[in-house]
PDB file of N, CA, C and O in Angstrom:
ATOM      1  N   UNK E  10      12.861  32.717  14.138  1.00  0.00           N
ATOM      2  CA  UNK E  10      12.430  31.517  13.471  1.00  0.00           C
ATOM      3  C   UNK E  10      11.128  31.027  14.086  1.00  0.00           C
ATOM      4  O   UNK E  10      10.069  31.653  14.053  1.00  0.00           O
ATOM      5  N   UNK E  11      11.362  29.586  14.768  1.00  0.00           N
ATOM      6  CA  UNK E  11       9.693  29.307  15.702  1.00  0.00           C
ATOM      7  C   UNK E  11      10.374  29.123  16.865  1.00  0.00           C
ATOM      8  O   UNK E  11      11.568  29.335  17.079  1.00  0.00           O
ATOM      9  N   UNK E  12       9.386  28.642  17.734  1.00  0.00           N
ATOM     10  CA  UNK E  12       9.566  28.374  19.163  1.00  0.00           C
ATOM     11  C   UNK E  12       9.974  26.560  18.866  1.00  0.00           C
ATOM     12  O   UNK E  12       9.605  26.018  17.824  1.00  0.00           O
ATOM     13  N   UNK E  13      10.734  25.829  19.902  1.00  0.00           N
ATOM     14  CA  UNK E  13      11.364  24.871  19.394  1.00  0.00           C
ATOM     15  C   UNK E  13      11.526  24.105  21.014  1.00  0.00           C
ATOM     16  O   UNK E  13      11.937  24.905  21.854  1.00  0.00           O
ATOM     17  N   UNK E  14      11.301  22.909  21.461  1.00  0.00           N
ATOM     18  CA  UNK E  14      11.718  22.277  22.509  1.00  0.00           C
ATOM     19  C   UNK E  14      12.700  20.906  22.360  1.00  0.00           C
ATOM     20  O   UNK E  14      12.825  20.331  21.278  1.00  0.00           O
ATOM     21  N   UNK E  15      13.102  20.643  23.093  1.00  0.00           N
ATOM     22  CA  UNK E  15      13.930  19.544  23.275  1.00  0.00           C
ATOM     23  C   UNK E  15      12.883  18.067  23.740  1.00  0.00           C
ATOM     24  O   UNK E  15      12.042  17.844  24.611  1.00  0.00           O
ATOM     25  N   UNK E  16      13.579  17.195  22.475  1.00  0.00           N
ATOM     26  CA  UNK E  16      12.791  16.245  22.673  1.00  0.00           C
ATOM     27  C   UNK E  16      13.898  14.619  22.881  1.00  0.00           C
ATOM     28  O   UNK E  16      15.027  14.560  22.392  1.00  0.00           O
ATOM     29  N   UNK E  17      13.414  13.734  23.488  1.00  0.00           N
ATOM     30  CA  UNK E  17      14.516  12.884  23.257  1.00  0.00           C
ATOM     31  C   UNK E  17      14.476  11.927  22.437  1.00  0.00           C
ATOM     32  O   UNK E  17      13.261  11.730  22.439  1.00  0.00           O
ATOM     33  N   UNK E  18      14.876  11.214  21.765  1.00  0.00           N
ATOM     34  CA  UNK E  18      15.265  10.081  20.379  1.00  0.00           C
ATOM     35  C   UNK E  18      15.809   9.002  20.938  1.00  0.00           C
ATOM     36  O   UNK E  18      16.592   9.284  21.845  1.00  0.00           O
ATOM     37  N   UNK E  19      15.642   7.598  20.670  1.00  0.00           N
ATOM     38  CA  UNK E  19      16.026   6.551  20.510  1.00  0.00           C
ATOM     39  C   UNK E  19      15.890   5.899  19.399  1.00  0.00           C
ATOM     40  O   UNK E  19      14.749   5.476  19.214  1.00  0.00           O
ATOM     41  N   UNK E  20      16.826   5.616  18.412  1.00  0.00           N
ATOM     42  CA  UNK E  20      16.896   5.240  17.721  1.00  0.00           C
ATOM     43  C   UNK E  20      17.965   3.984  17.260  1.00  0.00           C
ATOM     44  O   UNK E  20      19.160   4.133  17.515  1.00  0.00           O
ATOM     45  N   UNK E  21      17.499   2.763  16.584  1.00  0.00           N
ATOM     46  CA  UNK E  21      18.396   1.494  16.389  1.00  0.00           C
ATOM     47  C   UNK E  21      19.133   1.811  15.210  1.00  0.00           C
ATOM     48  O   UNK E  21      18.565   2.305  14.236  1.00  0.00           O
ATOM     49  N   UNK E  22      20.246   1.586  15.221  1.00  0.00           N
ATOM     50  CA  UNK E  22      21.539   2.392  14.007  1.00  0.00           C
ATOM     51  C   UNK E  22      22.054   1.066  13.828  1.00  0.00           C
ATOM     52  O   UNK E  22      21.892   0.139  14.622  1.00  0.00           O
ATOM     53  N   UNK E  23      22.777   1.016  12.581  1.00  0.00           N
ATOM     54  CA  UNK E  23      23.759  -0.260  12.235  1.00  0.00           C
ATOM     55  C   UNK E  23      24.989   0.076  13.115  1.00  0.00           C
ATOM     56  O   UNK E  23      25.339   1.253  13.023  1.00  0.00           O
ATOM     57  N   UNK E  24      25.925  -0.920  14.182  1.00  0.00           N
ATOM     58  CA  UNK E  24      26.672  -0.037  14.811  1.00  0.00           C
ATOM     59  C   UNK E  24      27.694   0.864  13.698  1.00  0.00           C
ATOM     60  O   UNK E  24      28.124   1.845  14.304  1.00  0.00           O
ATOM     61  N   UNK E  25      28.150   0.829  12.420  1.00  0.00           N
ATOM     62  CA  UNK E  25      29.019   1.835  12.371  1.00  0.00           C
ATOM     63  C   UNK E  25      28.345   3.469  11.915  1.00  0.00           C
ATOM     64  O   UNK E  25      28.800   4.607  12.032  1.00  0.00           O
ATOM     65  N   UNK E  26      27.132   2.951  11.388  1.00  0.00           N
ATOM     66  CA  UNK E  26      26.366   4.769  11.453  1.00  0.00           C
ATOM     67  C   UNK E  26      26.470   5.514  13.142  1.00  0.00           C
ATOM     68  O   UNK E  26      26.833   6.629  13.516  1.00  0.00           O
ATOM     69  N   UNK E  27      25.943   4.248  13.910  1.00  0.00           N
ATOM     70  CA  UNK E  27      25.406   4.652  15.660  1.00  0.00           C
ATOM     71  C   UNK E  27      26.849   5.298  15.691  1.00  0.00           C
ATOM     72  O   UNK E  27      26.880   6.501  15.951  1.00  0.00           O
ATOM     73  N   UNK E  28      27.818   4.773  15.504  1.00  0.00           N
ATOM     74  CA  UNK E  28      29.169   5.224  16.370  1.00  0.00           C
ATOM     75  C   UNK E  28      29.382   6.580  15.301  1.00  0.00           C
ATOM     76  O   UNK E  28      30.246   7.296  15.808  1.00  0.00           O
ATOM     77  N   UNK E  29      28.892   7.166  14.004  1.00  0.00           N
ATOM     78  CA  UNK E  29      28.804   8.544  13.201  1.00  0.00           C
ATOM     79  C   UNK E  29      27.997   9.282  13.669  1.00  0.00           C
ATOM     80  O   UNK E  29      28.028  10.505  13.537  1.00  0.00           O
ATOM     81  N   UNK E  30      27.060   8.578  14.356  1.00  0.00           N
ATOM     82  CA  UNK E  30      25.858   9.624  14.796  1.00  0.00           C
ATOM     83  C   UNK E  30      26.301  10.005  16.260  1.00  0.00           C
ATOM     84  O   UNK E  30      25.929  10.989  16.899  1.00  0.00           O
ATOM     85  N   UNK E  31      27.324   8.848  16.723  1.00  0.00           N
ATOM     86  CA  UNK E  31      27.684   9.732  18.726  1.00  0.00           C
ATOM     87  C   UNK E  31      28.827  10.375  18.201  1.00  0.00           C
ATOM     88  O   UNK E  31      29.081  11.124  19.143  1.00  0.00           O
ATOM     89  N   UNK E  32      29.569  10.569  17.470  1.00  0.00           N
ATOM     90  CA  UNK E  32      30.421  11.348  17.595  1.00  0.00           C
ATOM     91  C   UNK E  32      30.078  12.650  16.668  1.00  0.00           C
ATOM     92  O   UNK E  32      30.772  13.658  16.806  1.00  0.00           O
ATOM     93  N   UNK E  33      29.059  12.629  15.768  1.00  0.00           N
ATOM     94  CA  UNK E  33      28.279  13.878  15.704  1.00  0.00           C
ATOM     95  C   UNK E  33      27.674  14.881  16.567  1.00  0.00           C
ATOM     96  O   UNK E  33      27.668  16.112  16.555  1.00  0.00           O
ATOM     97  N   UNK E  34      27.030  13.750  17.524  1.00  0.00           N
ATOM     98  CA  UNK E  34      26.611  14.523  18.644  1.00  0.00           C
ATOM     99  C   UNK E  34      27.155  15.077  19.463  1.00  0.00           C
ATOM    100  O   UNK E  34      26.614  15.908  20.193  1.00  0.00           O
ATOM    101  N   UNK E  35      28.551  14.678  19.530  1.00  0.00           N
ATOM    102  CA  UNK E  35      29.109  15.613  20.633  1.00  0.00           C
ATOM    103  C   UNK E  35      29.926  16.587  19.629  1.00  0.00           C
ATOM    104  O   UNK E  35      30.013  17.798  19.833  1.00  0.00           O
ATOM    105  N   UNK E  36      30.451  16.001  18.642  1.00  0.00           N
ATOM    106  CA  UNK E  36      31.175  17.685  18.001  1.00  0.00           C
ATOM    107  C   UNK E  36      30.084  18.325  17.467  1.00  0.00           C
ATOM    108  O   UNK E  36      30.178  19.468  17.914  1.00  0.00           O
ATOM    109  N   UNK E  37      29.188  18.272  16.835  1.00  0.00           N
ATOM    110  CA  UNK E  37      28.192  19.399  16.313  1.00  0.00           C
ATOM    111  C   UNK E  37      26.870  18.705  16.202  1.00  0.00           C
ATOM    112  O   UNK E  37      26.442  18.058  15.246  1.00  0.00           O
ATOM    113  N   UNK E  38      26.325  18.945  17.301  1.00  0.00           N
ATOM    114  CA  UNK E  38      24.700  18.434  17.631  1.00  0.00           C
ATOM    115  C   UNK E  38      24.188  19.510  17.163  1.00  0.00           C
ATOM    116  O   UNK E  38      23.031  19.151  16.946  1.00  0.00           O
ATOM    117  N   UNK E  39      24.286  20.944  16.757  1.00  0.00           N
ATOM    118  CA  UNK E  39      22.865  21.495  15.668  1.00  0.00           C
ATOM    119  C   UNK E  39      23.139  20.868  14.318  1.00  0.00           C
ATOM    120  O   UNK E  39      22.182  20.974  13.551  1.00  0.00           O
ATOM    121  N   UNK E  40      24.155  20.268  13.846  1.00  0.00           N
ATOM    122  CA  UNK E  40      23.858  19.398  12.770  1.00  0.00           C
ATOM    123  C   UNK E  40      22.662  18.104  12.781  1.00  0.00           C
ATOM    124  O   UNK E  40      21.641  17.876  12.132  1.00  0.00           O
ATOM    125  N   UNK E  41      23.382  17.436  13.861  1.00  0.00           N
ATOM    126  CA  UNK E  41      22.158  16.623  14.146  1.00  0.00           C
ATOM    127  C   UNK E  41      20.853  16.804  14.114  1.00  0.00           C
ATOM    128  O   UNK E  41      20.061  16.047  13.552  1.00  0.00           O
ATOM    129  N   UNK E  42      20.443  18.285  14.995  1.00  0.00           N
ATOM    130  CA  UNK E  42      19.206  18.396  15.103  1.00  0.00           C
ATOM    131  C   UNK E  42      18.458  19.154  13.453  1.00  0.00           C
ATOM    132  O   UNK E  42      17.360  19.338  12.927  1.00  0.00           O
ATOM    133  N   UNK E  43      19.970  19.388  13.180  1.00  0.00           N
ATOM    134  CA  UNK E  43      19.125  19.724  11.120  1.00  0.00           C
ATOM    135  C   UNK E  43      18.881  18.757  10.464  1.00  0.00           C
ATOM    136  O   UNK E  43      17.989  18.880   9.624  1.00  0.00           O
ATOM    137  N   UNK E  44      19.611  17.373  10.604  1.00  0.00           N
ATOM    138  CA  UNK E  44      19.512  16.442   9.907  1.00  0.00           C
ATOM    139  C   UNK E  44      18.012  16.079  10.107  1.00  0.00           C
ATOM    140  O   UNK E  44      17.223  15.973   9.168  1.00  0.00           O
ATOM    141  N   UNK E  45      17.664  15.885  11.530  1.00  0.00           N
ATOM    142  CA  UNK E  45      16.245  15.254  11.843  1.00  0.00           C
ATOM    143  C   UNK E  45      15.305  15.805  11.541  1.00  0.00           C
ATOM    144  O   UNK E  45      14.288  15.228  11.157  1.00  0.00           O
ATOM    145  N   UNK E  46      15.461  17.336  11.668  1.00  0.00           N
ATOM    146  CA  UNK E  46      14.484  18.312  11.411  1.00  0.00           C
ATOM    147  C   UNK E  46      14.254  18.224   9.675  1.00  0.00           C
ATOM    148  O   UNK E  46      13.100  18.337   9.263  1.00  0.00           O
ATOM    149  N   UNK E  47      15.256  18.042   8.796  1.00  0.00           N
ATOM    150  CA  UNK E  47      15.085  18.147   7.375  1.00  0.00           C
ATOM    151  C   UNK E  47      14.474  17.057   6.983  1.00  0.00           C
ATOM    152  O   UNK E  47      13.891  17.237   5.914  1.00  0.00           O
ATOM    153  N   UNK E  48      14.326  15.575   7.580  1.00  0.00           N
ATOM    154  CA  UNK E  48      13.915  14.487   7.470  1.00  0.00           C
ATOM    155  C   UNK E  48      12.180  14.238   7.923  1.00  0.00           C
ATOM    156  O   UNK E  48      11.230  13.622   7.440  1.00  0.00           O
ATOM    157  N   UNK E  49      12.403  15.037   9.032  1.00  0.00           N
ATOM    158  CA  UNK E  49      10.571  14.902   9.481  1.00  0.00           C
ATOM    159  C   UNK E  49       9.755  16.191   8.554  1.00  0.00           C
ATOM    160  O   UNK E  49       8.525  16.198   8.492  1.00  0.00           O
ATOM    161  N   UNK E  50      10.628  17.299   7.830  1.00  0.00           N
ATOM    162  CA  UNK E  50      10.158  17.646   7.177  1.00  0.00           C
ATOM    163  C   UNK E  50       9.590  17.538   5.865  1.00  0.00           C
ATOM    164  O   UNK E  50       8.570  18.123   5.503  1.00  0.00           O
ATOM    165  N   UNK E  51      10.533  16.497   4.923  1.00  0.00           N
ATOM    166  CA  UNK E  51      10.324  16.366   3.905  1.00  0.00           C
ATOM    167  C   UNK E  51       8.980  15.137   4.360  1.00  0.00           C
ATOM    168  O   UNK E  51       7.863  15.307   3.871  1.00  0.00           O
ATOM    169  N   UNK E  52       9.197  14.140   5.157  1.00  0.00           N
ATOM    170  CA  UNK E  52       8.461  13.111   5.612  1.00  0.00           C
ATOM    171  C   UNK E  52       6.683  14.210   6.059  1.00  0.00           C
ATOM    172  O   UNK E  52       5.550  13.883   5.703  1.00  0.00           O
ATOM    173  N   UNK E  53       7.001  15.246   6.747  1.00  0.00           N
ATOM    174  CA  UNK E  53       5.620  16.024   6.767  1.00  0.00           C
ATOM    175  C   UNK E  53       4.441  16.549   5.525  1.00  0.00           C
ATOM    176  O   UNK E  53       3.224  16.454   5.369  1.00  0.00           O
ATOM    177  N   UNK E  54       5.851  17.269   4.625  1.00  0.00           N
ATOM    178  CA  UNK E  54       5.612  17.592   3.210  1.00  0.00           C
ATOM    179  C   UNK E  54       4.806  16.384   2.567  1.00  0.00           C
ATOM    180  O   UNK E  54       3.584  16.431   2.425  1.00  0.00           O
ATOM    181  N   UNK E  55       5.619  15.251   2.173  1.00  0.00           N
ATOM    182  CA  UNK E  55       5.223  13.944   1.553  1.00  0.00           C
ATOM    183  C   UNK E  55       3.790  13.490   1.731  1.00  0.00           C
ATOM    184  O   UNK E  55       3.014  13.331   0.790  1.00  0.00           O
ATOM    185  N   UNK E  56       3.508  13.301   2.950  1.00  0.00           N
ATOM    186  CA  UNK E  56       2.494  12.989   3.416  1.00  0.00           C
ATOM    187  C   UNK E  56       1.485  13.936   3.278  1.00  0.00           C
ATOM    188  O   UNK E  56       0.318  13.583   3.109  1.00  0.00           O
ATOM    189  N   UNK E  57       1.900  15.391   3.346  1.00  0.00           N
ATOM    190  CA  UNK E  57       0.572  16.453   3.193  1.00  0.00           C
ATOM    191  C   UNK E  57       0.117  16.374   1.251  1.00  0.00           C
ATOM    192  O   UNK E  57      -0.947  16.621   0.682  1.00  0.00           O
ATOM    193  N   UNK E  58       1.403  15.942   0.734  1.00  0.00           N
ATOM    194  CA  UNK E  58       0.893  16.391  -0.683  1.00  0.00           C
ATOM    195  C   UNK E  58       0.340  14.703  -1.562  1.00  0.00           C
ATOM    196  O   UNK E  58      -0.073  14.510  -2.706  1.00  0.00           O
ATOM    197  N   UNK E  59       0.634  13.536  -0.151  1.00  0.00           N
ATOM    198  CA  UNK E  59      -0.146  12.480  -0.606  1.00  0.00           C
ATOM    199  C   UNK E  59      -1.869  12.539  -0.643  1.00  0.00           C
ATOM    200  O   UNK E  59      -2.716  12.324  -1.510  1.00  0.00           O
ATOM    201  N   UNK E  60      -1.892  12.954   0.802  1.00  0.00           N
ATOM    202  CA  UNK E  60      -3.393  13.183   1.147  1.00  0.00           C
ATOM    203  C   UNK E  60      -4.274  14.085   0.005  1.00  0.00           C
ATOM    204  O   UNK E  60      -5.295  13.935  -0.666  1.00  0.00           O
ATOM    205  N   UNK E  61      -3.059  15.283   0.247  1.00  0.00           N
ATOM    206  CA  UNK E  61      -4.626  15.818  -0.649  1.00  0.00           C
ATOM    207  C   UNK E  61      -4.175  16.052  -2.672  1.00  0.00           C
ATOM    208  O   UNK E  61      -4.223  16.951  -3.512  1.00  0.00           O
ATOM    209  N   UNK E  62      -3.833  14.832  -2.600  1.00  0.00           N
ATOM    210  CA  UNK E  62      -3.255  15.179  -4.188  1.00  0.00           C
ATOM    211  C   UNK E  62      -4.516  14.363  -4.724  1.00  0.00           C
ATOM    212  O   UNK E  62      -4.212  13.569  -5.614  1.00  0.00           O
ATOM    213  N   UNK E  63      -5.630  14.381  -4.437  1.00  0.00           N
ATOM    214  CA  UNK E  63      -7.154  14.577  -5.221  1.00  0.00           C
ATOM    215  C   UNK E  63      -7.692  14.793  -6.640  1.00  0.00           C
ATOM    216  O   UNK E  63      -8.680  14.359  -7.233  1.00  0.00           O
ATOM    217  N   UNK E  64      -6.673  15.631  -6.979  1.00  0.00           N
ATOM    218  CA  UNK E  64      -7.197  16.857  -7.849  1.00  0.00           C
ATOM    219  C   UNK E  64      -5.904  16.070  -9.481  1.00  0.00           C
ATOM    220  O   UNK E  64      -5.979  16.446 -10.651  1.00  0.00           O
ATOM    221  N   UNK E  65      -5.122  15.224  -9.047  1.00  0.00           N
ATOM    222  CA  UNK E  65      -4.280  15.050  -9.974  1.00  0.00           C
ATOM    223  C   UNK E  65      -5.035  13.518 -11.093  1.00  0.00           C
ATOM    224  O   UNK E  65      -5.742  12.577 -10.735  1.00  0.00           O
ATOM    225  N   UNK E  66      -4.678  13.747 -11.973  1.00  0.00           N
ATOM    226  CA  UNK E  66      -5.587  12.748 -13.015  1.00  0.00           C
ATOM    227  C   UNK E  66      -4.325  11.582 -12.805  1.00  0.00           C
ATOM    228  O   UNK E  66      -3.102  11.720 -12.811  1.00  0.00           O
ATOM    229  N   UNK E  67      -5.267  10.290 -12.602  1.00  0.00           N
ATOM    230  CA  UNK E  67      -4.051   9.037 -12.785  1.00  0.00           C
ATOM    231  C   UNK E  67      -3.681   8.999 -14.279  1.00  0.00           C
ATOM    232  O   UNK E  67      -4.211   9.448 -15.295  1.00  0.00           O
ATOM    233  N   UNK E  68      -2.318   8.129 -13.963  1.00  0.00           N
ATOM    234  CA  UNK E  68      -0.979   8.639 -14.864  1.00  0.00           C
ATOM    235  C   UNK E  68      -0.643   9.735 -15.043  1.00  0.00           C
ATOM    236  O   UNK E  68       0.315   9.926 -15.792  1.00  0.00           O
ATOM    237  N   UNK E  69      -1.110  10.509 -14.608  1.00  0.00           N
ATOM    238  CA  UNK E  69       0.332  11.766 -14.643  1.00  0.00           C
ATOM    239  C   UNK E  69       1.242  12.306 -13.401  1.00  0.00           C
ATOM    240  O   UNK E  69       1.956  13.307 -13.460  1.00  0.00           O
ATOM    241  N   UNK E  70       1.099  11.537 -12.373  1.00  0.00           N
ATOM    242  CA  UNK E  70       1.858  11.914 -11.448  1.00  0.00           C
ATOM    243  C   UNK E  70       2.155   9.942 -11.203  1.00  0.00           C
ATOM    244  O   UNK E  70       1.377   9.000 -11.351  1.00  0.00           O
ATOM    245  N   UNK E  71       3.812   9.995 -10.730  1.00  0.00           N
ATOM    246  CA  UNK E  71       4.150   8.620 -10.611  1.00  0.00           C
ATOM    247  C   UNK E  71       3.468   7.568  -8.766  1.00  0.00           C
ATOM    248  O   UNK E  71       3.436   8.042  -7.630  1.00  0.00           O
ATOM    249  N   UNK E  72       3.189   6.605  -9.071  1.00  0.00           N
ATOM    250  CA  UNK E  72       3.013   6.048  -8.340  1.00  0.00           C
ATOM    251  C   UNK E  72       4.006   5.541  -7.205  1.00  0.00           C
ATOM    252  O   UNK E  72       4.716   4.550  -7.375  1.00  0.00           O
ATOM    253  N   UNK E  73       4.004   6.338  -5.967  1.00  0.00           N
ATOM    254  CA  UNK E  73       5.774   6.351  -5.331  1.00  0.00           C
ATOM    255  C   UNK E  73       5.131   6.129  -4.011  1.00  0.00           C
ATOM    256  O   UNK E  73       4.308   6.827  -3.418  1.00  0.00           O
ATOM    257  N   UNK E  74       5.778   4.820  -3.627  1.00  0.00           N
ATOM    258  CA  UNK E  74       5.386   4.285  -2.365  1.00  0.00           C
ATOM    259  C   UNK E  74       6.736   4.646  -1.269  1.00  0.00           C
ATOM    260  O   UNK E  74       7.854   4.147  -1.397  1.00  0.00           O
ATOM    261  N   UNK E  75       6.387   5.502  -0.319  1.00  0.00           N
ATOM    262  CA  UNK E  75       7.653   5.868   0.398  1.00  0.00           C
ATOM    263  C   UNK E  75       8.472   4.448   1.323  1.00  0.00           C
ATOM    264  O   UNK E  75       7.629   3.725   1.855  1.00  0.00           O
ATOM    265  N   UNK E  76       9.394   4.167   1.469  1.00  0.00           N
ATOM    266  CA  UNK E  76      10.137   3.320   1.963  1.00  0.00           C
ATOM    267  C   UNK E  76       9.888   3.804   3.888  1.00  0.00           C
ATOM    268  O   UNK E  76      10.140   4.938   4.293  1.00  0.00           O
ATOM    269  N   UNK E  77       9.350   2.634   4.835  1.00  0.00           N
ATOM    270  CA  UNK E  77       9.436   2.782   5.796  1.00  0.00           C
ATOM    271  C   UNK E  77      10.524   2.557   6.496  1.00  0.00           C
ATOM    272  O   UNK E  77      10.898   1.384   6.493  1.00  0.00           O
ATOM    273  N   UNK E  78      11.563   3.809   7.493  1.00  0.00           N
ATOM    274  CA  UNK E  78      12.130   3.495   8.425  1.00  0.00           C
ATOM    275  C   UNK E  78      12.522   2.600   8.894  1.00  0.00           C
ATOM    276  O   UNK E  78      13.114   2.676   9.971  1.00  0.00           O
TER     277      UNK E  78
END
């Protein structure tokens, strides 16, 4: 696949997600780390095809303001 390091997260949760997300982590943390990974990806994607979407004529692609974190 790629080369991959360990990074650490802090993140503020409503407590009953926080208490889904620690007990994720200890029974199956490569879930976890897919969840985050699928999230900063689509969030990477989004952003690459905001920047250079140049080339698209207004009104034909919708006006979609992503919701911040």
């Amino acid at each position: 696949m790629w080369e991959t390091r360990s990074v650490q997260l802090s993140v503020k949760l409503p407590r009953d997600i926080a208490a889904q997300a620690e007990e994720v982590q200890e029974t199956d943390p490569d879930f976890l780390s897919r969840v985050v990974l699928y999230g900063l990806t689509r969030r990477s994607i989004y952003r690459h095809l905001r920047e250079h979407d140049v080339d698209t004529p207004p009104g034909l692609a919708p006006d979609v303001t992503p919701s911040t974190p």
